[in-house]
Structure formats: structure tokens, C-alpha cells
Coordinates of C-alpha atoms in Angstrom, one line a residue:
X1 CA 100.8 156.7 94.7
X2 CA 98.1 156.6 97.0
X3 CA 97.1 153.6 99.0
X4 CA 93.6 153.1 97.4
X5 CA 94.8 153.5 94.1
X6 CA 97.4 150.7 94.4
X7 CA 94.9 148.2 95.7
X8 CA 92.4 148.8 93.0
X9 CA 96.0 148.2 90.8
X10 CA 96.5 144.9 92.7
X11 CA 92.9 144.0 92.7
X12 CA 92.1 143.9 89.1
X13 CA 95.4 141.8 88.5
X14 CA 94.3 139.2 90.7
X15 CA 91.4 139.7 93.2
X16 CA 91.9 136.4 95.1
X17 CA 95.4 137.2 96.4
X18 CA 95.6 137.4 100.3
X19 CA 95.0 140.6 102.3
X20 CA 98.3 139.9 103.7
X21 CA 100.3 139.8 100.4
X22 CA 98.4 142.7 99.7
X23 CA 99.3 144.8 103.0
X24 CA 103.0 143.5 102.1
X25 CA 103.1 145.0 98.7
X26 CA 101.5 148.6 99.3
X27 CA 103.0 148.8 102.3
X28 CA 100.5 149.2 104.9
X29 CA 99.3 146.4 107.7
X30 CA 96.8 143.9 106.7
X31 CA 93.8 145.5 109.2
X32 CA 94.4 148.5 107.4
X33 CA 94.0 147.2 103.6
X34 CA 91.0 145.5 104.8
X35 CA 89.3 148.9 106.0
X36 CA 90.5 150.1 102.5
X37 CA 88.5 147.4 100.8
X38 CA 85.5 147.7 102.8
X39 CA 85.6 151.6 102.2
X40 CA 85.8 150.4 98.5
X41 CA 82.9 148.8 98.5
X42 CA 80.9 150.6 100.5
X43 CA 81.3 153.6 98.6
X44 CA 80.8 151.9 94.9
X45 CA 84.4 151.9 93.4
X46 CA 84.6 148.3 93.5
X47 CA 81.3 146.5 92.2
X48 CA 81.9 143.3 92.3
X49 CA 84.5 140.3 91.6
X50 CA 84.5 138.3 88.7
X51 CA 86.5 135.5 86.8
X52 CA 88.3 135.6 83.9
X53 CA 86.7 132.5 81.7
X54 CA 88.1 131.5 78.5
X55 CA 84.9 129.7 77.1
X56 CA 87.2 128.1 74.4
X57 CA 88.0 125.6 77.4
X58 CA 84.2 124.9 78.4
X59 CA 82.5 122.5 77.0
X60 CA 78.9 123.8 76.4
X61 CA 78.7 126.6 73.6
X62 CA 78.6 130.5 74.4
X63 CA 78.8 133.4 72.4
X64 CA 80.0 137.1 72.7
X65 CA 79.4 140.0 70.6
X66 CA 79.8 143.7 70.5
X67 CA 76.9 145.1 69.4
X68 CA 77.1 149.1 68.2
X69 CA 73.7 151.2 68.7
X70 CA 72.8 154.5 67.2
X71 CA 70.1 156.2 69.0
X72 CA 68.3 159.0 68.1
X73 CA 67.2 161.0 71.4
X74 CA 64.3 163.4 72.3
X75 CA 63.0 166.3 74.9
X76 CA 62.2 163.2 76.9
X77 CA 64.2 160.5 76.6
X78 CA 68.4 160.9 77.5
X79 CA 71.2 158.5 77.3
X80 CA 70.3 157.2 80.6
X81 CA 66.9 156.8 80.3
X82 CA 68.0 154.3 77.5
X83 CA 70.7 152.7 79.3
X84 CA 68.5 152.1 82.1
X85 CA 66.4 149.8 79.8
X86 CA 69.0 148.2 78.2
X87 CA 71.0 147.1 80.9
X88 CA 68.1 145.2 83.2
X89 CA 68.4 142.4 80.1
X90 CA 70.7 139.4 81.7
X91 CA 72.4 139.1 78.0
X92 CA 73.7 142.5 78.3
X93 CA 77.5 141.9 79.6
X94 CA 78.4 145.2 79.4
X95 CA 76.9 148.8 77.9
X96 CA 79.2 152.0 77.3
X97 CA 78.1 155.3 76.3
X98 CA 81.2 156.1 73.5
X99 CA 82.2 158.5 71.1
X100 CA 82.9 158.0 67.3
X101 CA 80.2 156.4 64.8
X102 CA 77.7 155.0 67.0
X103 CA 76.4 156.0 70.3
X104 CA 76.6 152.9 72.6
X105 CA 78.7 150.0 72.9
X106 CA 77.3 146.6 74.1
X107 CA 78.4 143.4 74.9
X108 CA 75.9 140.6 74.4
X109 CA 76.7 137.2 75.7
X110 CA 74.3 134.0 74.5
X111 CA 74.2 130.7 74.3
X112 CA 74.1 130.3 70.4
X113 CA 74.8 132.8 68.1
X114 CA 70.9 132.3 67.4
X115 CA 70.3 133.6 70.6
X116 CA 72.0 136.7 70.2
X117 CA 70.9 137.5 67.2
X118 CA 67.4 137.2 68.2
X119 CA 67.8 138.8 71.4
X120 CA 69.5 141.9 69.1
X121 CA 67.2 142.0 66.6
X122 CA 63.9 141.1 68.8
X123 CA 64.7 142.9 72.1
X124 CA 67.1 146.0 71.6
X125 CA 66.0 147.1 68.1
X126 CA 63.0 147.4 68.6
X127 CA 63.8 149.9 71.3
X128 CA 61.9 153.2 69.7
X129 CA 65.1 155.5 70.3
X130 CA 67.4 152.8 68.5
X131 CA 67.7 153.9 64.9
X132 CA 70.6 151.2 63.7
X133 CA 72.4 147.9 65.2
X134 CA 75.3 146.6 64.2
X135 CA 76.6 143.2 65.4
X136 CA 80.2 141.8 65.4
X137 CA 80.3 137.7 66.4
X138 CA 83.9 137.3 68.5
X139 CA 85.6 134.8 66.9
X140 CA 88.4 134.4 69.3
X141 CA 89.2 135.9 72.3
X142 CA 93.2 136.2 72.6
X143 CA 93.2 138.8 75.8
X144 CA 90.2 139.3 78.2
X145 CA 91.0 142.0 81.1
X146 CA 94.5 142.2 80.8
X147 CA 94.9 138.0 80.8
X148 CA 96.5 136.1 77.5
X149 CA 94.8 132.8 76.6
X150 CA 95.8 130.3 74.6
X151 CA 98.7 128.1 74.8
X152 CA 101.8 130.5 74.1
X153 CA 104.6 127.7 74.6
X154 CA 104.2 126.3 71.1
X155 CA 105.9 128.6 68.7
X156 CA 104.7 127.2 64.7
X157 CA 107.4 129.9 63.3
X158 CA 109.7 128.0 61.5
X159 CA 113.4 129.2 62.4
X160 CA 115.7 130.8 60.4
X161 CA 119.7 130.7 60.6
X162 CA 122.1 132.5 58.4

């Protein structure tokens, strides 16, 4: 596998780990992992680093939902065009052009679940290329980028002997 491929592996499992233990597991010397992630970063494959946060545990209230977007596009207007407004709003986690029954894909994060609603229904729908929003409240989040939550060491199962 090639060197920059196993970093970006070892990278999204845990960012924070030392450019030694890196170097140690892909085999290469710790100056050289370091060129690899500067090379990474200069070029744009990795954008950033960011927590994991399991807002269950925080005590102020925040809310995610994925919101699905039809659009309806013209001679003018393109995908990106529409992205490009859509992302510059700060409640826009995340926006994914998809296939299958609606166009985009869009993570809105809030503080209530008043204040997503009205940024949806104030802010994106109005959008004139966005014919139809749909918006789906998480409930619970049980794995987030490839981390469980929640406490997995209590088992409720009752058990059962023959």
C-alpha cells in the first residue's frame, strides 16, 4: 500500500497520535512522515482536523439533522453554483451532491431544533433552485466517523441457559 495512503488510514483513526508512532507503523522515519503530511496539506487532501464530540455528554443543547434538497437547475445555475451558496451558512456541517431521490445531502447543526428548522425553512428554501426540503431530527447518534458512543459495558440482555 502506498505510504500516503496509510497515513491518511492512520490519520482519520486518530489524528493526535505522534509522528513517531506513525513513522513506526508505516514503516518509514519520522522526518519523512512529516514531509508526507505537510505534502498533504499543502496539496488539499487533508483539510483540516477535527474532534469526534458526542453532544449527549455536553451540557448545553445541540442539534443535528440531515436535511435532503431537490433542486431544479437551469442554463445558468449548476450544482456548484448552488453549493457555493449553501455552504458559506456556518449551520451547514456538511453538503453532498448524491444520487437516488433528492439531489443534495446536508447536515445542519443548531442550537435548538427551533433553530434549524427556521434556518431550513427561512434560509435554504427559499433558495429559488430549491424545489422541496426534507428534514430528519437525529435522535441519537450511536457511531460518528467510525467511533461507538455510549456505554457498551452494560449488557440489559437477560441471559439464557439451557
Amino acid at each position: 500500500m502506498d505510504a500516503k495512503r496509510e497515513l491518511l488510514d492512520l490519520l482519520l483513526s486518530n489524528a493526535r497520535e505522534d509522528t513517531d508512532d506513525l513513522a513506526r507503523q508505516i514503516g518509514r522515519d519520522a522526518a519523512e512522515v512529516e514531509s508526507l503530511i505537510a505534502e498533504l496539506e499543502a496539496d488539499g487532501t487533508v483539510r483540516g482536523y477535527q474532534a469526534v464530540v458526542d453532544w449527549d455528554r455536553v451540557d448545553e443543547e445541540h442539534v443535528q439533522a440531515e436535511v435532503e434538497l431537490n433542486v431544479e437547475l437551469d442554463r445558468e445555475t449548476g450544482y456548484e453554483e448552488i453549493a457555493r451558496r449553501i455552504t458559506k451558512f456556518p449551520q451547514v456541517a456538511s453538503l453532498r451532491l448524491i444520487s437516488g431521490d433528492y439531489d443534495f445531502a446536508v447536515d445542519v447543526e443548531g442550537d435548538s431544533m427551533h433553530d434549524v428548522s427556521n434556518f431550513v425553512s427561512e434560509q435554504i428554501a427559499p433558495i429559488p433552485e430549491v424545489t422541496q426540503t426534507v428534514t430528519h431530527f437525529v435522535m441519537e447518534t450511536y457511531k460518528e466517523r467510525g467511533i461507538e458512543f455510549g456505554d457498551r459495558d452494560d449488557d440489559d440482555r437477560l441471559s439464557v441457559s439451557p
